[in-house]
Each structure stands twice: as structure tokens, then as C-alpha cells.
Backbone as JSON, one array per atom type, in Angstrom:
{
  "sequence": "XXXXXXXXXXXXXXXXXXXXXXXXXXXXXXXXXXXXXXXXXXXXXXXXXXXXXXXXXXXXXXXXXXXXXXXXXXXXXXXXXXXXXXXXXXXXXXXXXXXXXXXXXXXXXXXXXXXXXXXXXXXXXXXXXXXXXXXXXXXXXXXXXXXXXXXXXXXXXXXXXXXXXXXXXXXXXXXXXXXXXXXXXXXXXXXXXXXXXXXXXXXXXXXXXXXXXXXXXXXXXXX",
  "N": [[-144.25, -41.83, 80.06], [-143.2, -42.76, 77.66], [-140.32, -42.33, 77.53], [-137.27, -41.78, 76.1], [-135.48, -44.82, 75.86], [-132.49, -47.16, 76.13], [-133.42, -50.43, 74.61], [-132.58, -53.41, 76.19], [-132.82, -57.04, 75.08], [-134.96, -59.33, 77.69], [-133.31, -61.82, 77.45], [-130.19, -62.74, 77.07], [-128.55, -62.8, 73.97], [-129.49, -64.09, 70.83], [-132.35, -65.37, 70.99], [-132.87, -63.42, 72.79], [-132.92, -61.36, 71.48], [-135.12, -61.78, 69.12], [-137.26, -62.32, 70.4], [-137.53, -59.9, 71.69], [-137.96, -58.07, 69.22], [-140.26, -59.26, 69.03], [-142.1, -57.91, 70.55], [-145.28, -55.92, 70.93], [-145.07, -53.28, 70.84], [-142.76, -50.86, 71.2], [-140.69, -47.87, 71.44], [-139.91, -45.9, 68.2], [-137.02, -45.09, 66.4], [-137.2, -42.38, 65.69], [-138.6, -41.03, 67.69], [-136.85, -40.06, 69.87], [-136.84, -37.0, 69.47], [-139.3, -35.61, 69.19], [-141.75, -33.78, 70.64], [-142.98, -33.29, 73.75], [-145.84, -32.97, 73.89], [-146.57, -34.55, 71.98], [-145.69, -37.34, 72.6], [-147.05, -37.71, 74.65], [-150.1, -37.97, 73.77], [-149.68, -40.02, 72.18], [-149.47, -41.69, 73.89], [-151.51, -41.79, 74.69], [-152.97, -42.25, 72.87], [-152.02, -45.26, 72.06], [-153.11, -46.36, 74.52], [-155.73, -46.38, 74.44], [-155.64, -48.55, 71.81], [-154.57, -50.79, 72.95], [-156.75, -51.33, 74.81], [-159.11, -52.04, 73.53], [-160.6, -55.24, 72.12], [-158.65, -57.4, 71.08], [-159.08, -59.96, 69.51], [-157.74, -63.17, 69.26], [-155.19, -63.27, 68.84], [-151.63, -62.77, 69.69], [-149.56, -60.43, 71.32], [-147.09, -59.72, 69.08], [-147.94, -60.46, 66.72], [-149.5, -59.15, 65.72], [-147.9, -56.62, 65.85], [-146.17, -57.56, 63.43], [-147.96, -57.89, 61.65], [-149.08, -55.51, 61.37], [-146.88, -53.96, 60.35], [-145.95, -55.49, 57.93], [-148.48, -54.94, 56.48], [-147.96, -52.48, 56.6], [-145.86, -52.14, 54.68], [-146.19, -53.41, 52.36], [-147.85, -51.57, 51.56], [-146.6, -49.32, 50.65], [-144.95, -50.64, 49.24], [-147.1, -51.32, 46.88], [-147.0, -48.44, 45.47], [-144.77, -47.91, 44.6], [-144.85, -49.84, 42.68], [-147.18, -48.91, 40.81], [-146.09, -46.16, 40.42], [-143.82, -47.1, 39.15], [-145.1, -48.41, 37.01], [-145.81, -46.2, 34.92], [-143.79, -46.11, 33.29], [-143.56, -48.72, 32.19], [-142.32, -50.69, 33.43], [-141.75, -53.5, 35.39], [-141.87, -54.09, 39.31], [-141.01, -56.75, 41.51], [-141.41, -58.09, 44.73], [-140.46, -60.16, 46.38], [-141.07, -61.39, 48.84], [-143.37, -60.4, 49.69], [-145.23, -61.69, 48.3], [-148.37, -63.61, 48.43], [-148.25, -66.17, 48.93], [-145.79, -66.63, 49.79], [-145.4, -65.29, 52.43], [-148.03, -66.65, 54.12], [-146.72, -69.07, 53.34], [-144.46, -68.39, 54.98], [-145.27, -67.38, 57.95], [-146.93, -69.92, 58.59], [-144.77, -71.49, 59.78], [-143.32, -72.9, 62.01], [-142.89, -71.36, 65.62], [-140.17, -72.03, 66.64], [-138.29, -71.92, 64.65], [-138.51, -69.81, 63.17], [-137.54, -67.71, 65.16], [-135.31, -68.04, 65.08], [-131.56, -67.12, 64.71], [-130.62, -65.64, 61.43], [-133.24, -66.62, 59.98], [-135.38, -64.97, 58.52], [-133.47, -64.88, 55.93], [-132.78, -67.6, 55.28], [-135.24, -68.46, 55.02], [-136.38, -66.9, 52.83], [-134.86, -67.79, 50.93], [-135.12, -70.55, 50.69], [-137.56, -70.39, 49.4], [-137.44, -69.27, 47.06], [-135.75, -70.65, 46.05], [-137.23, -72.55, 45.13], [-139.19, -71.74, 43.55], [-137.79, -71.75, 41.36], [-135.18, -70.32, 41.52], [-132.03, -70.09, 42.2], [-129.01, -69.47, 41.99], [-128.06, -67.23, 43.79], [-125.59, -64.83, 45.33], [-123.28, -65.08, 47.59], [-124.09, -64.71, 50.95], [-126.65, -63.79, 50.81], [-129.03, -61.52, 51.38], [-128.62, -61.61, 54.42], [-128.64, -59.8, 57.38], [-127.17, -56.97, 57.85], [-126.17, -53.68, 58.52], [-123.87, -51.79, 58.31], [-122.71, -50.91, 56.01], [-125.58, -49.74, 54.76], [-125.84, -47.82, 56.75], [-123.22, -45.89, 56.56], [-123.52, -45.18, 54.24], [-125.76, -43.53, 54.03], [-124.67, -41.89, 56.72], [-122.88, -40.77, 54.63], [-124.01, -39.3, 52.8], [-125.56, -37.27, 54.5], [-123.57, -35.72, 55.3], [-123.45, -34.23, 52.7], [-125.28, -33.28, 52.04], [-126.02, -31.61, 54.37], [-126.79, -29.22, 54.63], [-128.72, -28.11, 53.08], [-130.85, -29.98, 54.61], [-130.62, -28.75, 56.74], [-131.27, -26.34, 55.72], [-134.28, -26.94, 55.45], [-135.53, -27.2, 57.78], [-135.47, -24.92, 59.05], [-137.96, -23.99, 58.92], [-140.05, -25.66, 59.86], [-143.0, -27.64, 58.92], [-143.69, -29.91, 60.42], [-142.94, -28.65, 62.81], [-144.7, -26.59, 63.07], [-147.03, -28.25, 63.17], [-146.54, -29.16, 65.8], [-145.22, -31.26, 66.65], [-142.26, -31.42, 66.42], [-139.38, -30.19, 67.74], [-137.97, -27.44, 66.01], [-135.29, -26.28, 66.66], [-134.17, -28.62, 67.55], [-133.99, -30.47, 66.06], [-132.4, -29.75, 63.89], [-129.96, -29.0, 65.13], [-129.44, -31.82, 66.08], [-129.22, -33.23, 63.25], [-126.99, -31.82, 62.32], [-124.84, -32.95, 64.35], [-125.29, -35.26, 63.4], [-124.31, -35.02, 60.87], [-121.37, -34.42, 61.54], [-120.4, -36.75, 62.58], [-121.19, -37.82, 64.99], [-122.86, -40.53, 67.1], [-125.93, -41.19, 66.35], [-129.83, -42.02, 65.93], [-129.91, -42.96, 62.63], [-131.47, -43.97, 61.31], [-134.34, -42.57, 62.22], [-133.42, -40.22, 61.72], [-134.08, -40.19, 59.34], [-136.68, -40.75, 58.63], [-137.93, -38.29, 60.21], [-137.24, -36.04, 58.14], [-138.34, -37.63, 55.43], [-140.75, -37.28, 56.35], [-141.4, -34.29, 56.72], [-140.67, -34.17, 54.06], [-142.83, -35.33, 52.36], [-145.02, -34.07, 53.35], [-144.62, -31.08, 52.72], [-144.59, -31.93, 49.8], [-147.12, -32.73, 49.5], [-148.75, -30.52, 50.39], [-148.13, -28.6, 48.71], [-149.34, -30.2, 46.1], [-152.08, -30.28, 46.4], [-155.57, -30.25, 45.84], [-154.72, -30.1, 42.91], [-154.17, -32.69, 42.2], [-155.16, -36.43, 42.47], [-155.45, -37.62, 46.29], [-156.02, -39.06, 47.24], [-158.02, -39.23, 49.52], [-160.14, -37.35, 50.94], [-160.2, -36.26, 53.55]],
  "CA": [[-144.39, -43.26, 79.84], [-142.67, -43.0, 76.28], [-139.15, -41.58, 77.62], [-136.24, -42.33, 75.61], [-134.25, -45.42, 76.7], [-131.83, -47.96, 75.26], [-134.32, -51.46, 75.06], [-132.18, -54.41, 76.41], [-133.8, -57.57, 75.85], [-134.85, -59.8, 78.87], [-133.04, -63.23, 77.99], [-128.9, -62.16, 76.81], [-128.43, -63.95, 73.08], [-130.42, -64.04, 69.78], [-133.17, -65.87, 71.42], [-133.46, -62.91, 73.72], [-133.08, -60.08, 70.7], [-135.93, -62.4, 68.28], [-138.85, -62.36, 70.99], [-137.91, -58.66, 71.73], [-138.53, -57.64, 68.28], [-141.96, -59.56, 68.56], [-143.57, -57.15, 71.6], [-146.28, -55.3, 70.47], [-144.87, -51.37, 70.4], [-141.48, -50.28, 70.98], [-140.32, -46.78, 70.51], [-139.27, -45.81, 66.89], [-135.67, -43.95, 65.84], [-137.58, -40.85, 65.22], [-139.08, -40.61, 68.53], [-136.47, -38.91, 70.86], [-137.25, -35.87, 68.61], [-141.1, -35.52, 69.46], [-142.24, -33.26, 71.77], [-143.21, -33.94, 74.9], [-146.9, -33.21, 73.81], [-147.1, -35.54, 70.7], [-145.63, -38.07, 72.85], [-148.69, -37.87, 75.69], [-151.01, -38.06, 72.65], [-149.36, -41.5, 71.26], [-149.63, -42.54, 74.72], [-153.13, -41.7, 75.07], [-153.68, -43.39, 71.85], [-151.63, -46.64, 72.32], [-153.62, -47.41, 75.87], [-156.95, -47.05, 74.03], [-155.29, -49.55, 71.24], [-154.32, -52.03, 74.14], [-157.55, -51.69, 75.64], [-159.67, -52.76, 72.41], [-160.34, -56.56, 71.91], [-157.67, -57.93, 69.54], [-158.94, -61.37, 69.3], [-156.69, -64.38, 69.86], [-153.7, -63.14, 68.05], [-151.03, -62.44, 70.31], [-149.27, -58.74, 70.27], [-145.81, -59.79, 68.81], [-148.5, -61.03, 65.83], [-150.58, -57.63, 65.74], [-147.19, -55.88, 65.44], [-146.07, -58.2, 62.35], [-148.86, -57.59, 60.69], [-149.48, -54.06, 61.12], [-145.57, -53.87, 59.74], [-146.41, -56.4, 56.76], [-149.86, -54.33, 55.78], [-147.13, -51.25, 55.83], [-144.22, -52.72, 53.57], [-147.25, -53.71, 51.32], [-148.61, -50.69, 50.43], [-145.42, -48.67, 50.07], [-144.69, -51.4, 47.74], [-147.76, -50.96, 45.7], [-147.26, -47.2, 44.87], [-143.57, -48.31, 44.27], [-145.74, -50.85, 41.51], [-147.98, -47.29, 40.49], [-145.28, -45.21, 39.67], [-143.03, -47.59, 37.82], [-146.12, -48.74, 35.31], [-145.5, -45.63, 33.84], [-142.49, -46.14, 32.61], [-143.31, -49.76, 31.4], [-140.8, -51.17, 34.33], [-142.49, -53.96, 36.14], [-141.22, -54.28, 39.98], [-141.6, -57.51, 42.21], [-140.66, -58.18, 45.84], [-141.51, -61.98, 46.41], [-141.28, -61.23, 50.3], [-144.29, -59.87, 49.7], [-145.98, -62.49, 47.53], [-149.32, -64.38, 49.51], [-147.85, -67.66, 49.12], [-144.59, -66.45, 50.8], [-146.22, -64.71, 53.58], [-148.72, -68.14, 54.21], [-145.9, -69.91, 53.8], [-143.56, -67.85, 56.51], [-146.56, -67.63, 58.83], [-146.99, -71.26, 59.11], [-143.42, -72.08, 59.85], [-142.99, -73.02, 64.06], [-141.93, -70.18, 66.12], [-138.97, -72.39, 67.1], [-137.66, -71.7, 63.44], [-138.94, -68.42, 63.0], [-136.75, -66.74, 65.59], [-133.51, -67.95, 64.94], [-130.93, -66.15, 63.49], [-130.9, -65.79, 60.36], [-134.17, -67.73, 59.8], [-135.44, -64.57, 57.4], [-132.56, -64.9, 54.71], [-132.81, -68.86, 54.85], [-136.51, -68.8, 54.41], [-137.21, -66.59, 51.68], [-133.91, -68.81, 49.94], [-136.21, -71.69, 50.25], [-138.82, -70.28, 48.53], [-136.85, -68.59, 45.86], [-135.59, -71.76, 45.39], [-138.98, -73.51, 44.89], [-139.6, -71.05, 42.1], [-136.37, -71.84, 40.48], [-133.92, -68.97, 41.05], [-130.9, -71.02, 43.18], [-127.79, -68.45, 41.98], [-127.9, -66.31, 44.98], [-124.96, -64.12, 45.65], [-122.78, -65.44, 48.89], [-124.04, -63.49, 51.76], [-127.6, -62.61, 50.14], [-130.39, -61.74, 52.9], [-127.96, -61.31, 56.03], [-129.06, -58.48, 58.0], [-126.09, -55.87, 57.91], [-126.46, -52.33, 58.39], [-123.21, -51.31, 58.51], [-122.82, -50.46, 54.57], [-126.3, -49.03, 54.98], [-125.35, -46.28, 57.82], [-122.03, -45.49, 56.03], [-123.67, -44.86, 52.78], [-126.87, -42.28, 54.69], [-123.74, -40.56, 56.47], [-122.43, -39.76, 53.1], [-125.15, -38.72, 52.09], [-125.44, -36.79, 54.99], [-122.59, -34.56, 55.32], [-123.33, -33.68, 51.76], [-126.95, -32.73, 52.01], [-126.59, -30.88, 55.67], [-126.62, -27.56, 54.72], [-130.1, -28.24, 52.8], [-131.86, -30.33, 55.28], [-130.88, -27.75, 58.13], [-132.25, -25.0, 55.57], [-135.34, -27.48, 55.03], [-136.05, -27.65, 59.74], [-135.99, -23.66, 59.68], [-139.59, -23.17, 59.26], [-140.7, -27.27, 59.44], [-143.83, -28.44, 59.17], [-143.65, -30.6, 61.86], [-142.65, -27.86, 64.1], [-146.1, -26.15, 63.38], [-148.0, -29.24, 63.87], [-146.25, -29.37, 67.52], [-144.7, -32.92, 66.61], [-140.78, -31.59, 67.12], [-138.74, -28.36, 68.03], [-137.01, -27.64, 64.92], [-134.08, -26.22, 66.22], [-133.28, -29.72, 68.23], [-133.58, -31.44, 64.66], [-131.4, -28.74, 63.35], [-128.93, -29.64, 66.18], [-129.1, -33.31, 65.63], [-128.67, -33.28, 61.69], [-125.7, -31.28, 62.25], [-124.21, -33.39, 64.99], [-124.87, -36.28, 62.66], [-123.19, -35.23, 59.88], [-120.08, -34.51, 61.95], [-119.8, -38.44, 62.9], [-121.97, -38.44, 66.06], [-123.62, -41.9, 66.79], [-127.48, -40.94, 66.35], [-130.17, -43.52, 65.48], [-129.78, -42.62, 61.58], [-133.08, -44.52, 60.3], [-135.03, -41.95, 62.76], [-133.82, -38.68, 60.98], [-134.35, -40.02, 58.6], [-138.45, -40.53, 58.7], [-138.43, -37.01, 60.07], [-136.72, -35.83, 56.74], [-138.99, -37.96, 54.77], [-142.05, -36.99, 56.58], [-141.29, -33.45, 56.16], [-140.33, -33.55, 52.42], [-144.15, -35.67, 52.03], [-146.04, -33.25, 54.25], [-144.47, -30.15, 51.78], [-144.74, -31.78, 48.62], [-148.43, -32.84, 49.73], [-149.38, -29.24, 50.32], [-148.46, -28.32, 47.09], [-150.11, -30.79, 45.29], [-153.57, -30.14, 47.24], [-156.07, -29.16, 44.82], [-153.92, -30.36, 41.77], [-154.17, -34.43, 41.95], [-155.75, -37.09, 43.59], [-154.49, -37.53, 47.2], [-156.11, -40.68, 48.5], [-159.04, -38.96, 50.25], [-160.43, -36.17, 51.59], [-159.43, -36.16, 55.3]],
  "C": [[-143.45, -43.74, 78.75], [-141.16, -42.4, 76.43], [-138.06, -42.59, 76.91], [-135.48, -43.36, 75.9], [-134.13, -46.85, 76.04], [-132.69, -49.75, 75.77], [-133.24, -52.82, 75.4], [-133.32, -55.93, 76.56], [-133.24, -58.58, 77.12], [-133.66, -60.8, 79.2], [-131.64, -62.83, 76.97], [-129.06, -63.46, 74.8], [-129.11, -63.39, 72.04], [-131.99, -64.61, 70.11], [-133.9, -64.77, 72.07], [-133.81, -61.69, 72.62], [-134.35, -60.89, 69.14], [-137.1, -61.92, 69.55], [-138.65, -60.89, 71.6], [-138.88, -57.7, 70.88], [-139.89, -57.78, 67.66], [-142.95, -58.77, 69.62], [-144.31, -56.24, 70.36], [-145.83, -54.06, 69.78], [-143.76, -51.24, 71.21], [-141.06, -48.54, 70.77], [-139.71, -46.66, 69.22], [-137.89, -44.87, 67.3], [-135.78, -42.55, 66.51], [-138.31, -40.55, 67.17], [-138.44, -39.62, 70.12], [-136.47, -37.54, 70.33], [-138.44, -35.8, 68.86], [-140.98, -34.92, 70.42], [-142.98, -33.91, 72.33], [-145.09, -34.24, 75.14], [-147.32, -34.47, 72.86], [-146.99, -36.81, 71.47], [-146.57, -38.82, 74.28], [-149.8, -38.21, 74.87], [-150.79, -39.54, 71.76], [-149.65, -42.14, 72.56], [-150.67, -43.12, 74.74], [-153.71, -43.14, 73.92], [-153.33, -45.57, 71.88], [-152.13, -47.53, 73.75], [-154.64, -47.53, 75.1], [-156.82, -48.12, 73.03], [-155.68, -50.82, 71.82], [-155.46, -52.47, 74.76], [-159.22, -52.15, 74.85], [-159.26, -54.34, 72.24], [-159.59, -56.76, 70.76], [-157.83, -58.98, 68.97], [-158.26, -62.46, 69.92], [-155.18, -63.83, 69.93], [-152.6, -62.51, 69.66], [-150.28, -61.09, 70.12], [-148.26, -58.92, 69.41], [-146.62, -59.53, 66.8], [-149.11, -59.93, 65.29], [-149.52, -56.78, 64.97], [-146.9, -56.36, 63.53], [-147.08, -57.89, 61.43], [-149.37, -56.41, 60.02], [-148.14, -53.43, 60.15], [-145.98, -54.52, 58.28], [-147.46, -55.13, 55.57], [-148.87, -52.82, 54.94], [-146.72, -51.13, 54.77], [-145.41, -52.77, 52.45], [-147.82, -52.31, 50.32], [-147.78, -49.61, 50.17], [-145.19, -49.62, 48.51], [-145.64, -50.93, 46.68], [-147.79, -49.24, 45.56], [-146.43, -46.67, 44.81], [-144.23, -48.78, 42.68], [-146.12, -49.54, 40.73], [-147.09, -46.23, 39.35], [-144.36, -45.85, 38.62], [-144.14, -48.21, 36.51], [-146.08, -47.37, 34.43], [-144.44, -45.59, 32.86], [-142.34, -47.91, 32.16], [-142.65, -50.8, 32.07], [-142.63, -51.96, 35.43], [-141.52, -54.08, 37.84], [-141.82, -55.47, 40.76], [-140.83, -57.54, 43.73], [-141.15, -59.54, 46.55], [-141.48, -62.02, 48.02], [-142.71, -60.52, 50.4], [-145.49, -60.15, 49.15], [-147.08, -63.16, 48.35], [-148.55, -65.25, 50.09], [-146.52, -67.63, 49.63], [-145.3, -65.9, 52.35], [-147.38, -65.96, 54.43], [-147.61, -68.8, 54.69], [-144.93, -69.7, 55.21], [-144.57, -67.99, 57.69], [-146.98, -69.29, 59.47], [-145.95, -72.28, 59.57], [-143.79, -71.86, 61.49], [-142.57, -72.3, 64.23], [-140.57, -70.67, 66.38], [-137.72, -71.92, 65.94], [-137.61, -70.27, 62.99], [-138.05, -67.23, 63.98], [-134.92, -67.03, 65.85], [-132.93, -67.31, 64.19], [-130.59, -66.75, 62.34], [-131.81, -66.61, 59.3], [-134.66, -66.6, 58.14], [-134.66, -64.96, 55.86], [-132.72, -66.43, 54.33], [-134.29, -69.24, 54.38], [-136.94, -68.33, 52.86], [-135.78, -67.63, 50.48], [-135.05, -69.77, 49.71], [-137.37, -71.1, 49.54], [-138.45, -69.73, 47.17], [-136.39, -69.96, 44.96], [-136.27, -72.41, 44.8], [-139.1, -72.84, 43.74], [-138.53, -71.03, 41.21], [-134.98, -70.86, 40.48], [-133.12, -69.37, 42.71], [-129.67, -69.93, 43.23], [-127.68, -67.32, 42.33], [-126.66, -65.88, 45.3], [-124.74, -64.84, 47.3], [-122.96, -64.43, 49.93], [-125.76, -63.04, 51.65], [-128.15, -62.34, 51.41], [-129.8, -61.94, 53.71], [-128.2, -60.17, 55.84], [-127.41, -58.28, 58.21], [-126.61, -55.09, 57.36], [-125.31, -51.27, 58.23], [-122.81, -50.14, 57.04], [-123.88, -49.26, 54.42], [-125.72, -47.87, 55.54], [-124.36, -45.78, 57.13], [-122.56, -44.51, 55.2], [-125.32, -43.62, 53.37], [-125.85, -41.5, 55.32], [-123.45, -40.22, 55.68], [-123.26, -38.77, 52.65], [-125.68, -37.39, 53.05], [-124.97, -35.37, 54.94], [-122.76, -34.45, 54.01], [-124.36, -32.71, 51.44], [-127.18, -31.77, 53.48], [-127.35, -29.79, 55.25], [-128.49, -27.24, 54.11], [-131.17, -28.42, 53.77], [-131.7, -28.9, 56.86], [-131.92, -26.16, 57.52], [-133.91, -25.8, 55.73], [-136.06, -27.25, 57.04], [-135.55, -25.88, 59.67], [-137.38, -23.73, 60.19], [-140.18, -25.16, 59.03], [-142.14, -27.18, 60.13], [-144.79, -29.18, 60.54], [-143.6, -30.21, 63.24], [-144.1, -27.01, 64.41], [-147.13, -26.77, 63.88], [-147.49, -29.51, 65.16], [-145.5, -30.76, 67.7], [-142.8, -32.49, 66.77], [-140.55, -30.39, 67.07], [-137.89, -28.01, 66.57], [-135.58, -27.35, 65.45], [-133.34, -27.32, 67.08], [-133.16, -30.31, 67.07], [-132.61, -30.7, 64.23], [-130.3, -28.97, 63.53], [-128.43, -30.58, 65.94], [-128.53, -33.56, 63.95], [-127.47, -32.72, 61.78], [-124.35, -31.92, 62.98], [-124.07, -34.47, 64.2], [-124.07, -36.38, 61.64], [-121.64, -35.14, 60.54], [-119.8, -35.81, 62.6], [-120.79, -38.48, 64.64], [-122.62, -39.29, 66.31], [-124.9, -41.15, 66.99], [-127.95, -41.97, 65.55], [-130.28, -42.48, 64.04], [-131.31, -42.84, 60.69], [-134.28, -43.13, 61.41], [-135.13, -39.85, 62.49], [-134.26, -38.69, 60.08], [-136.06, -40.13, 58.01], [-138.78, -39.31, 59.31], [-138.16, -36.49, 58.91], [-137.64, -35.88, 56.03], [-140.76, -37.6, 54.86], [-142.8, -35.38, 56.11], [-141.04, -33.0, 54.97], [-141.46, -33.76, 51.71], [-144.91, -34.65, 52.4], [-145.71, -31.88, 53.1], [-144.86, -30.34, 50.64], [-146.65, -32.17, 48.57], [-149.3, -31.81, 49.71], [-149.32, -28.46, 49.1], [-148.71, -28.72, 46.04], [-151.56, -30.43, 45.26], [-154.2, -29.23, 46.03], [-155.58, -29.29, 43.21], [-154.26, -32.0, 41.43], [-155.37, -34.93, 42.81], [-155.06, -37.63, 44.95], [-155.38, -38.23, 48.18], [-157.61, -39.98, 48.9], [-159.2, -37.66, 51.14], [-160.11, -35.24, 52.89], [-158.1, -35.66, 55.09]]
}
């Protein structure tokens, strides 16, 4: 059901790539890496999702939110760790009264391009801070990707020692030596989705340093 394949949306344009990005569930990056079991097991789980009352809300709205709730609590334990060090951090995309405010804006406005970068301006503005950098809040990734290959081809030799014995490969969630494969093809310039090794990476460097905390800290909860 979940097989790999490039999402075109329906209607050609920005119009057509805005109400894509609002369906419900999508495959992620990271997911042509998953075995073939994990990915029967997300299935399983994403029909019983679908088949739970959601209310009114529409799915595009479900997704947004479930994304939002994410960004949120990364942020706060972003907040967590810098109070030790005295360092306050804010992210006003993340403020109520931005979030209210975006939320109540017409979809007609809401999926044009570049509606993000012009909205949170207006609100930045409202709170006084006008001397924005030419360019701020346009989506470009290109800088991004450049600057994770670098980083890449510098770090292979690690992350391929790190997908010998992975984690992930015990829990049945990927083969290691296709990640192995892929990290290696990526650092040599191969187009791969880049944000999708990189949440295996990250998942695997949490899932290790998690096990050797266990028993040492507090770690959220028992489960």
C-alpha cells in the first residue's frame, strides 16, 4: 500500500503543490529504507487512524496539527536545555497568538506561495521588529542540502561504522546494510532524499544514547 513513489500533485502549479501538502499522510524521506514488515504495521496502524472519528476537522487540518504539536515540543526541550546555561530561546512561529492568528487567515491566502514568510512578517511586524533581512522566510533548500552533503562526505566513514550493528536493524525497522549502501552513495553526490537519512541517523544516535542513559535520568516515562 506504502510503496515508494514520486507524489505528483493533482492540479500542475503552486495551487496544486499547497493542497498536496495539506492531505492527511504522505510518505516520509526516511521511508524507502523500512522494511517491508514495519511498513505493513504503519499500514495497519494508519487504517485504524482513518477509521476513528476525527470530528469535523478536515485531514489536511489533523495533519497540521499533529506537525504543529511536533515542532512544539522539540522546541520546548530546545527551551530545557538552554535554561541551563542562562540562554533564553524564542520561536514566535510558535507563539499562541501567531498560531490563532495563522489559523484564522482564509484558505485562499493560506496556500499561496509564499503566504508562510509574508505572514509571520506581519506579525513580526505588529510586535515591532520591521528590519528583516531581504529574502527572510523564503523556502530554499538548496543551501540546506549542500551544507548536510558536506557534512556528509566528512562524517561517512562514522555513520557507516554507526549502521553495522543498528538498532533499528534489530528492531526490524531497516536492513542495515541498504542504509550502509545509501549513506555511501550519498556522500558520493547521488540524488537521495537527504532529510530521510537523516531521521534514520538521528533516530539511531537517540535510540543509543537512550539506552545508555536508562536507569541514570529521567526519561519521560516508563513505557
Amino acid at each position: 500500500v506504502y510503496k515508494r513513489q514520486e507524489l505528483e500533485p493533482a492540479v500542475p502549479g503552486a495551487v496544486g503543490a499547497s493542497l498536496a501538502a495539506l492531505t492527511w499522510f504522505r510518505p516520509g524521506p526516511a521511508a524507502r529504507w523500512l522494511t517491508g514488515e514495519a511498513l505493513a504495521e504503519v499500514s495497519v496502524r494508519l487504517g485504524s487512524a482513518a477509521a476513528r472519528p476525527g470530528g469535523l476537522r478536515r485531514p489536511g487540518e489533523r495533519r497540521a496539527s499533529a506537525a504543529l504539536a511536533r515542532h512544539a515540543a522539540d522546541h520546548r526541550i530546545f527551551e530545557q536545555a538552554a535554561e541551563v546555561r542562562s540562554q533564553r530561546l524564542h520561536a514566535p512561529f510558535l507563539d499562541n497568538q501567531v498560531v490563532r492568528a495563522c489559523r484564522a487567515l482564509p484558505e485562499s491566502l493560506r496556500v499561496q506561495p509564499g503566504a508562510r514568510a509574508s505572514v509571520l512578517r506581519a506579525v513580526l511586524a505588529g510586535s515591532g521588529i520591521r528590519e528583516l533581512p531581504p529574502g527572510w522566510g523564503a523556502t530554499s533548500h538548496a543551501s540546506h542540502a549542500a551544507a548536510v552533503r558536506a557534512g556528509l562526505r566528512m562524517s561517512v566513514g562514522r555513520l557507516v561504522e554507526i549502521f553495522e550493528t543498528p538498532l533499528l536493524a534489530d528492531a526490524g525497522l531497516v536492513e542495515a546494510r541498504v542504509v550502509r549502501k545509501a549513506l555511501r552513495a550519498a556522500a558520493e553526490g547521488e540524488i537521495l532524499p537527504l532529510d530521510g537519512l537523516a531521521e534514520l541517523v538521528s533516530t539511531e544516535l537517540w535510540l543509543r544514547r537512550l539506552l545508555s542513559r536508562r536507569g541514570s535520568c529521567w526519561t519521560g516515562s516508563e513505557a
